[in-house]
Short mmCIF file of C-alpha atoms in Angstrom, two decimals:
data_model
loop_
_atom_site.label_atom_id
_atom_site.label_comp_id
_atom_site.label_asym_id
_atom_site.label_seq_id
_atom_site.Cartn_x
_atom_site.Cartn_y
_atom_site.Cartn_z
CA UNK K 318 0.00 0.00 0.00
CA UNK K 319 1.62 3.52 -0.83
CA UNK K 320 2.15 5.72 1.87
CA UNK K 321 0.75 9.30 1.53
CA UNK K 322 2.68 12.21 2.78
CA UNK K 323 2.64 16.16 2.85
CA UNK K 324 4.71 18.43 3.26
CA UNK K 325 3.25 21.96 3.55
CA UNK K 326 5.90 24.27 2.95
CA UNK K 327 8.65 24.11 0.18
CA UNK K 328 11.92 26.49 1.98
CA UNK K 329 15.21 24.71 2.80
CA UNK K 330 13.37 22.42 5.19
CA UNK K 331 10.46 21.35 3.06
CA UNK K 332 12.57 20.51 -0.49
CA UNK K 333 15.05 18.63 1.54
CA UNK K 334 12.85 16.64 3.13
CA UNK K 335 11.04 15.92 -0.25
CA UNK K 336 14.26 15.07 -2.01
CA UNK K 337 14.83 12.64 1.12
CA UNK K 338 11.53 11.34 0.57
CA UNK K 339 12.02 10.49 -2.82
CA UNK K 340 15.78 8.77 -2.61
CA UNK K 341 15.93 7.10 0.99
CA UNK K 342 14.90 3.42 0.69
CA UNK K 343 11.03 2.92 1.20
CA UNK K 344 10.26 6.05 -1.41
CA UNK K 345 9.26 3.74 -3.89
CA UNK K 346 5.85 2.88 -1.98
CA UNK K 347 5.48 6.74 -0.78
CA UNK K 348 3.66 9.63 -2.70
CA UNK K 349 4.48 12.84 -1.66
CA UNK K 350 2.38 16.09 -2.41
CA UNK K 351 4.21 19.29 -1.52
CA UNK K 352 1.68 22.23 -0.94
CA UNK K 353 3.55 25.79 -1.47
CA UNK K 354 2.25 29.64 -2.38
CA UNK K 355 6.13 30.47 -2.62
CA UNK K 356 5.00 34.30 -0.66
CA UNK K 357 7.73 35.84 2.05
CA UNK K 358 9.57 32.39 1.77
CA UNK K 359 12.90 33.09 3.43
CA UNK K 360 15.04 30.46 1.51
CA UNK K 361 13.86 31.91 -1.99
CA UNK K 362 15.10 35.41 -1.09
CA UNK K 363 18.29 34.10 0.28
CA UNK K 364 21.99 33.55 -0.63
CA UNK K 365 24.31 32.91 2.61
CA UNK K 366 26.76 30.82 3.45
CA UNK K 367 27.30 27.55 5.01
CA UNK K 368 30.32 27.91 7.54
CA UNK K 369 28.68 27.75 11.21
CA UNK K 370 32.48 26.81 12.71
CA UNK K 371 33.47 30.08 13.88
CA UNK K 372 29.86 31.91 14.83
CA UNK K 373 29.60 33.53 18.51
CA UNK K 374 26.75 31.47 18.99
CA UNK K 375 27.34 29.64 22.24
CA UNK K 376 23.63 27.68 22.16
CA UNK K 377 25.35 23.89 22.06
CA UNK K 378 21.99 22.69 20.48
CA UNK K 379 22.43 24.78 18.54
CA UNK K 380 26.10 24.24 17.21
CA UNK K 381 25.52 20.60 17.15
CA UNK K 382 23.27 20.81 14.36
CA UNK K 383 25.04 23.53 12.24
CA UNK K 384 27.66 21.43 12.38
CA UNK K 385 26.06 18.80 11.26
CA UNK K 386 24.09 20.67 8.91
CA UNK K 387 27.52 21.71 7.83
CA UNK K 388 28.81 17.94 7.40
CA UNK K 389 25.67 16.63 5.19
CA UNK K 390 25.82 19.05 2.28
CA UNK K 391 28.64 17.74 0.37
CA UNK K 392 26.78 14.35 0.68
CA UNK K 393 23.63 15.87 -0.07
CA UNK K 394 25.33 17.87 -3.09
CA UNK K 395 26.49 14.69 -4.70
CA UNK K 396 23.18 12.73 -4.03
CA UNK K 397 21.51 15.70 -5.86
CA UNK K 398 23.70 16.10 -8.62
CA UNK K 399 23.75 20.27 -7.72
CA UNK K 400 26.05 22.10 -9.25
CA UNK K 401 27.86 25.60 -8.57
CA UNK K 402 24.72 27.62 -9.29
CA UNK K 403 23.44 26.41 -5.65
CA UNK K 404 26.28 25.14 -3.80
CA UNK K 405 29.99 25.66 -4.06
CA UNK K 406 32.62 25.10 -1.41
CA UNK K 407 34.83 27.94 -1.99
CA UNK K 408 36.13 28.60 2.12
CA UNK K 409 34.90 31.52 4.02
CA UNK K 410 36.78 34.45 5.41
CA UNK K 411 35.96 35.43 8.94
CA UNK K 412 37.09 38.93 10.34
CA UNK K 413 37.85 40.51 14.05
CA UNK K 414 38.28 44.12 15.04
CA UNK K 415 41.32 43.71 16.36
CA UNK K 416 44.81 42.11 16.30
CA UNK K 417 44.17 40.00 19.38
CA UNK K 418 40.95 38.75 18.73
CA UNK K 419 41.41 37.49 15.49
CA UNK K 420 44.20 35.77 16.94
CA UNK K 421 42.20 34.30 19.39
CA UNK K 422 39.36 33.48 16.68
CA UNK K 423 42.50 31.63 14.62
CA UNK K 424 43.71 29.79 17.81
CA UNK K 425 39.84 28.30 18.52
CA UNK K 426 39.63 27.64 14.79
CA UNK K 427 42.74 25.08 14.78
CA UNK K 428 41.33 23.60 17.81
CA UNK K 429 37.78 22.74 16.23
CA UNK K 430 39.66 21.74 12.76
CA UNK K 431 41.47 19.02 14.70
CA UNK K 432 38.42 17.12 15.33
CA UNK K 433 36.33 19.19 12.38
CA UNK K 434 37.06 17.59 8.89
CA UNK K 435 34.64 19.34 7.34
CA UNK K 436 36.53 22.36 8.25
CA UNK K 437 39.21 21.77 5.94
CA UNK K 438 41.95 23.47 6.46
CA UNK K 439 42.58 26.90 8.81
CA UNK K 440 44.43 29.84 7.48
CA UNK K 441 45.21 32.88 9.54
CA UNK K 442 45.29 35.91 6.65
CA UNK K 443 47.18 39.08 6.39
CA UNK K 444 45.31 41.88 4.63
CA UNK K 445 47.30 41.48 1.64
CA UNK K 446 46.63 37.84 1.36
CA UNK K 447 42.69 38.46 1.65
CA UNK K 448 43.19 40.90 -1.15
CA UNK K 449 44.60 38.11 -3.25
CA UNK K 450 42.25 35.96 -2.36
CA UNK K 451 39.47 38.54 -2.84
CA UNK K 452 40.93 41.20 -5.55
CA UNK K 453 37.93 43.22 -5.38
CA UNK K 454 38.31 44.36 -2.54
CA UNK K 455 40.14 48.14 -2.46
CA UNK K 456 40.07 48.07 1.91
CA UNK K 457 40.83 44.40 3.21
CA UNK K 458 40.74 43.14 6.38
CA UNK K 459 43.12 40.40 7.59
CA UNK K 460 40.89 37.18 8.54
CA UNK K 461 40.86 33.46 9.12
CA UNK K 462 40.12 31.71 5.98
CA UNK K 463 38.59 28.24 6.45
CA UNK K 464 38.68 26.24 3.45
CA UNK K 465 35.33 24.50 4.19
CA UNK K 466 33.03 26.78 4.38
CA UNK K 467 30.57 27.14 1.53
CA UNK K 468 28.11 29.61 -0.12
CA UNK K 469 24.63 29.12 -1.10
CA UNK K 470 21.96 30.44 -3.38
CA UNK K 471 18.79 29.50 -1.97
CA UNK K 472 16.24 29.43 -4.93
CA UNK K 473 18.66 27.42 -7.25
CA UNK K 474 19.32 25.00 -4.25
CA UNK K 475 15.53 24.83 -3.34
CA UNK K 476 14.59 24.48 -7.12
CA UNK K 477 17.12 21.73 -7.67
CA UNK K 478 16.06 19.73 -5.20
CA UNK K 479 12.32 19.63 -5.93
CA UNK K 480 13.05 18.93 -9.37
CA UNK K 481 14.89 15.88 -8.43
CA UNK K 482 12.29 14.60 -6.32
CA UNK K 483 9.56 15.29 -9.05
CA UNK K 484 11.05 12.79 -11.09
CA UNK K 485 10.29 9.91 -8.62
CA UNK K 486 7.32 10.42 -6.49
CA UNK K 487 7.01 14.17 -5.84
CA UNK K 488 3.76 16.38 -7.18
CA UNK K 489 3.95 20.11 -6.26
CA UNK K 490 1.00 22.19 -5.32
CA UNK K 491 1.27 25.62 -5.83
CA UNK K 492 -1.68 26.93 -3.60
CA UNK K 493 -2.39 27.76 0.27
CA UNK K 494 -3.70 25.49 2.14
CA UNK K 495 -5.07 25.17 5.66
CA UNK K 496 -5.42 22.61 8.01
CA UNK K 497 -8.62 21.29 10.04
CA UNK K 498 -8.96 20.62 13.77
CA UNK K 499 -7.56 17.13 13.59
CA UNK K 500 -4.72 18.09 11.15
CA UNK K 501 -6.55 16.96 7.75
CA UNK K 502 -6.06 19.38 4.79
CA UNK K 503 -7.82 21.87 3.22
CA UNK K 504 -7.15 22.77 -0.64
CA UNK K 505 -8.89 24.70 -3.04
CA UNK K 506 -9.89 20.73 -4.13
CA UNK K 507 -11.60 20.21 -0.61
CA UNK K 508 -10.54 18.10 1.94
CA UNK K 509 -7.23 15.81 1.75
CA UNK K 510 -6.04 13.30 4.20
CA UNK K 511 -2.33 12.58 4.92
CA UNK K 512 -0.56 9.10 6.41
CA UNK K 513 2.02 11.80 7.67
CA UNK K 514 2.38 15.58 6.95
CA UNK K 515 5.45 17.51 7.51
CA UNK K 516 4.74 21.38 7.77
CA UNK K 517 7.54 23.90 7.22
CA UNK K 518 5.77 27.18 6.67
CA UNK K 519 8.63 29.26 8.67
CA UNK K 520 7.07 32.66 9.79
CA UNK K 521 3.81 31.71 9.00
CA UNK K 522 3.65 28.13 11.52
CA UNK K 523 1.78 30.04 13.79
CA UNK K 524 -1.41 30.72 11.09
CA UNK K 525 -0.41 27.37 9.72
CA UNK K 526 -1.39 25.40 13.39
CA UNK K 527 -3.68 27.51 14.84
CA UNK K 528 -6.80 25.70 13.44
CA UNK K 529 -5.69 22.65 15.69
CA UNK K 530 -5.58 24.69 18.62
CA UNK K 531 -1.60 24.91 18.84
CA UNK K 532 0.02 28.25 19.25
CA UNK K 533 3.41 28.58 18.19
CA UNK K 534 5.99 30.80 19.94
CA UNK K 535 7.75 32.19 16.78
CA UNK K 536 8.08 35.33 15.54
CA UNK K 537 8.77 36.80 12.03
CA UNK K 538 11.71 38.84 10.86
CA UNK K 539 12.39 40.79 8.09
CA UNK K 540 15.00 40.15 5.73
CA UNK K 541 16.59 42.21 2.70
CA UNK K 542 19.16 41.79 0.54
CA UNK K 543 21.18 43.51 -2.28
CA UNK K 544 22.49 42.05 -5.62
CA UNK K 545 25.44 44.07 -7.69
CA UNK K 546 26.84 43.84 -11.12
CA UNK K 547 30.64 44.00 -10.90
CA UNK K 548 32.58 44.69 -14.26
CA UNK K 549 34.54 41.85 -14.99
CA UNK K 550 38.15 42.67 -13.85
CA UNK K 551 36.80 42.19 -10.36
CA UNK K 552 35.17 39.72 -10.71
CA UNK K 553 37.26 35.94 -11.18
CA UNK K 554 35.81 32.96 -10.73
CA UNK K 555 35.45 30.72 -7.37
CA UNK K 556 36.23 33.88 -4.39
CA UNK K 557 35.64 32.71 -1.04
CA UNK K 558 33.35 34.62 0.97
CA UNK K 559 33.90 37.32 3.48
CA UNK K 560 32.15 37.59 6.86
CA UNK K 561 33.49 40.83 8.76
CA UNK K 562 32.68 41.45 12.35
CA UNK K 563 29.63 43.76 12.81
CA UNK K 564 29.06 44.18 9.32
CA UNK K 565 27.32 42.65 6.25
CA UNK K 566 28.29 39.33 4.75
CA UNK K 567 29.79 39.52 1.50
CA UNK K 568 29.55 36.80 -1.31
CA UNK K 569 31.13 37.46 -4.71
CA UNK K 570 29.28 34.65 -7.08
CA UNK K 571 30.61 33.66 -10.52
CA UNK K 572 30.02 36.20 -13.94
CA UNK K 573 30.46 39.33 -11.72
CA UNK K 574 27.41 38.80 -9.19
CA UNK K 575 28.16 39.69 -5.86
CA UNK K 576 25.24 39.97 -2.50
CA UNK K 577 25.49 41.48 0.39
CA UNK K 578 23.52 41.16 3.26
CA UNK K 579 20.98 40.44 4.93
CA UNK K 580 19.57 42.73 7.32
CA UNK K 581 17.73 42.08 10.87
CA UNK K 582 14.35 43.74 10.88
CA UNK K 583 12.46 42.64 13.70
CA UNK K 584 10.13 45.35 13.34
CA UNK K 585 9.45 44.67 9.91
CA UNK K 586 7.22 41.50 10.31
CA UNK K 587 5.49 40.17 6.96
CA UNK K 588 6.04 43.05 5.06
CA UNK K 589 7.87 42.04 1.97
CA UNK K 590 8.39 45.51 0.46
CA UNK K 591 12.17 46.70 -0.75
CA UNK K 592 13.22 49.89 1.30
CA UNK K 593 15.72 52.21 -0.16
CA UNK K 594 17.03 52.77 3.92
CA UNK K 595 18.05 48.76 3.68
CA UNK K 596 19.66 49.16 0.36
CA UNK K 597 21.63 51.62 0.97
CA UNK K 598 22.77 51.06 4.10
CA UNK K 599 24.09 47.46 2.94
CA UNK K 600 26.08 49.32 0.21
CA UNK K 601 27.45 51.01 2.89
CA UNK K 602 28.46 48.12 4.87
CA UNK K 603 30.18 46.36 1.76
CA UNK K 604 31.67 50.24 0.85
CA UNK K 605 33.95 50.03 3.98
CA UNK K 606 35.74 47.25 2.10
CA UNK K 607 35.18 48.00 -1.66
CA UNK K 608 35.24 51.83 -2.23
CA UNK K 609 34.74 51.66 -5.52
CA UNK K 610 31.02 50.46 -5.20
CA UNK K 611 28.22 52.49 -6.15
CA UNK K 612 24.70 51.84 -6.39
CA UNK K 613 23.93 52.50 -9.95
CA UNK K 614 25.43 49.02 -9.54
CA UNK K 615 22.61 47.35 -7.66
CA UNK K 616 20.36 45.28 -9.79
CA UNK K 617 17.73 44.10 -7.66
CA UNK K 618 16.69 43.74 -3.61
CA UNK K 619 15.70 40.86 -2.32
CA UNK K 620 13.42 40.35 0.82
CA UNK K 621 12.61 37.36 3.00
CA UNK K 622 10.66 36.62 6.36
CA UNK K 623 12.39 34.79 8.87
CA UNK K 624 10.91 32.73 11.71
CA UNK K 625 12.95 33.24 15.20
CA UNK K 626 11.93 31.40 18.48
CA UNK K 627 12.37 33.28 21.99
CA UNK K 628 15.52 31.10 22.65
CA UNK K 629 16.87 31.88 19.31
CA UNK K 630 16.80 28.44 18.29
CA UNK K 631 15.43 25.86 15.56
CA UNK K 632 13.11 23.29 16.61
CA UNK K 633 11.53 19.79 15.02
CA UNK K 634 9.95 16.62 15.97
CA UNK K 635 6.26 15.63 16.24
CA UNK K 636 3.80 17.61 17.63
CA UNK K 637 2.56 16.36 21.14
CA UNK K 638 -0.13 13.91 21.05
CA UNK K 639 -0.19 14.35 17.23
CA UNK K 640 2.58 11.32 16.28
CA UNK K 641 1.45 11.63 12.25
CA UNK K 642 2.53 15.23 12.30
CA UNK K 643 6.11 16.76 12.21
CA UNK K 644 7.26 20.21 12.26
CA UNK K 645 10.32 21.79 11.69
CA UNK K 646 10.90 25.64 11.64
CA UNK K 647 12.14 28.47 13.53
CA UNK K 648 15.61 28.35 11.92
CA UNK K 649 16.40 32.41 11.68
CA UNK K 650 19.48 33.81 9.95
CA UNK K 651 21.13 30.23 9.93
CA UNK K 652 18.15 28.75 7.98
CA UNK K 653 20.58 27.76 4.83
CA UNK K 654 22.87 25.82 7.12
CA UNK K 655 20.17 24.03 9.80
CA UNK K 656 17.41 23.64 7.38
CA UNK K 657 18.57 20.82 5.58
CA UNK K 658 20.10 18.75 8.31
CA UNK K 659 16.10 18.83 9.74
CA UNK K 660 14.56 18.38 6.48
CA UNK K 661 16.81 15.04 6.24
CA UNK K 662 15.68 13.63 10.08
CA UNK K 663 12.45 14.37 10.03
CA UNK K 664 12.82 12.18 6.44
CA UNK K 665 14.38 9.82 8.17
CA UNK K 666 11.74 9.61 10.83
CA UNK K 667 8.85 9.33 8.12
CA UNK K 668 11.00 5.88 6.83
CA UNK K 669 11.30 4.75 10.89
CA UNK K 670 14.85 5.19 10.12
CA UNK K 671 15.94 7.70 12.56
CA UNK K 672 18.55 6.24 15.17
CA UNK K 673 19.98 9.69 15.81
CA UNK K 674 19.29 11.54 19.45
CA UNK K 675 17.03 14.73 18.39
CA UNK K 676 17.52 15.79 22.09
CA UNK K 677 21.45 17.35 20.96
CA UNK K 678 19.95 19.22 18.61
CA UNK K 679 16.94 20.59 19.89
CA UNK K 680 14.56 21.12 22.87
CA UNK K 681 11.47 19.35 22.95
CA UNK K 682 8.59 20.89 20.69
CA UNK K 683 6.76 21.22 23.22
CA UNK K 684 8.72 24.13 24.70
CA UNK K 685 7.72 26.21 21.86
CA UNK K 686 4.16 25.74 22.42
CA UNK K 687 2.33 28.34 24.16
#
């Protein structure tokens, strides 16, 4: 008998767990329907980069499953067949203020390499060798460059993904759904029942649970980004990316593309407009390290929402007392790096193949209940 499942929600968490779904052993008597309107989602709006090794983050839950999250994409890479347009490992450069602290950053980055391979290797950086490493930059910083971290574009990767499971036992569904008292679905069709449903709506889990009397503690956070046009002196193929203290990421892509970003607006909620304020003041940010920007450069702004819990920390597993539903959500700025890493246990759990311990990654979902 085939197995029905849903996912509702098709970010980072959602296509990974469909791809899972269609490749893990037991997909072959499993249907999947993946129910997505595609509006705010964070992943979609996102580029970032996959290098969790050196944050300031000291949540260990947390850390644990970056870190894994870190370990399974080049596995998940190679299962998917992805090239660089969504993934490519091209190391990360990660900046302090000052002399000592960037000697103290290298120091804890050659103690996690020794029992980090996914690290790769741990460089500590002079200005001058950043700037040969990163020639278009006119201002460089000195840094540790880590040869494992990664970068990301998150519609290519998300796109990828589906399409792969689409050609063995994923069908998309580009509507909004809703959900009924006991967790049944609702679609412009009428009602659909589920063996197992997997919701990922991010921001939006709140509205998405609320019908069965669940209340969520996540908020939403607004997200914008900026892509520029660099001619092509400055721009060579396969830079790493740079991640300066207190300022914006920046991550030079291939044929001149480079993003920067993404801001923190907690105020902002749901609103998905563009502002001019954001744009600009993320040129400034990337400005402090390439003068020679400007913004008749900029050739689009991109805006997300994030989900954020009150601990600041991603949650999944089955709701209480509901064993044939999973969540998986509240990922904030790391969403790129956790998301998948969930997406593949809560797969995993759908086969009865999970052995791992959730519990070092994650509270209980329960905490985040009101």
């Amino acid at each position: 008998m085939v197995k029905q499942i849903a996912i509702i929600g098709g970010g980072i968490v959602g296509a990974t767990a469909a791809f899972y779904l269609s490749h893990l052993p037991g997909s072959e008597q499993t249907q999947v329907t993946l129910f997505d309107d595609g509006t705010g989602q964070a992943t979609k709006a996102a580029s970032g980069i996959i290098s969790p090794w050196l944050s300031k983050r000291r949540n260990k839950r947390w850390y644990a499953l970056a870190k894994a999250g870190a370990e399974l994409y080049p596995k998940l890479v190679t299962e998917a067949q992805l090239g660089p347009d969504a993934y490519q490992q091209t190391g990360t450069i990660v900046t302090r203020k000052s002399a000592k602290d960037l000697e103290k950053l290298y120091q804890e980055a050659l103690t996690k390499a020794d029992h980090t391979p996914a690290m790769g290797h741990v460089t500590l950086l002079s200005s001058e060798a950043v700037q040969q490493r990163l020639p278009l930059l006119s201002n460089p910083p000195a840094g540790v460059f880590v040869s494992g971290g990664a970068k990301i574009d998150g519609a290519n990767f998300v796109w990828n993904l589906l399409e792969r499971a689409q050609q063995t036992n994923l069908k998309i569904i580009s509507q909004t759904v809703s959900l009924t008292a006991d967790g049944d679905i609702i679609t412009e069709d009428g009602l659909q029942q589920f063996d197992q449903t997997i919701i990922a709506t991010g921001a939006w889990m709140k509205k998405t649970l609320t019908p069965m009397g669940i209340t969520m503690k996540i908020r939403p956070q607004k997200g914008q980004l900026i892509d520029l046009k660099l001619s092509q002196q400055l721009a060579p193929q396969s830079m790493p990316v740079l991640m300066p203290e207190g300022s914006s990421d920046i991550i030079p892509f291939n044929n001149g593309k480079l993003v920067i970003g993404a801001t923190h607006e907690n105020e902002g909620g749901f609103d998905l407009k563009a502002t001019q304020v954001a744009a600009q003041q993320l040129l400034n940010n990337a400005k402090a390290f390439m003068a020679h920007l400007n913004s008749h450069q900029i050739t689009g702004v991109r805006v997300g929402t994030r989900a954020y819990t009150d601990d600041f920390a991603p949650f999944f597993g089955r709701l209480p007392n509901r064993s044939n539903i999973l969540v998986g959500g509240g990922l904030g700025s790391s969403g790129l790096t956790t998301g998948p890493i969930i997406g593949y246990l809560l797969a995993h759990s759908i086969f009865g193949q999970s052995t791992t311990d959730w519990q070092q990654y994650t509270k209980p979902v329960s905490q985040y209940i009101e």
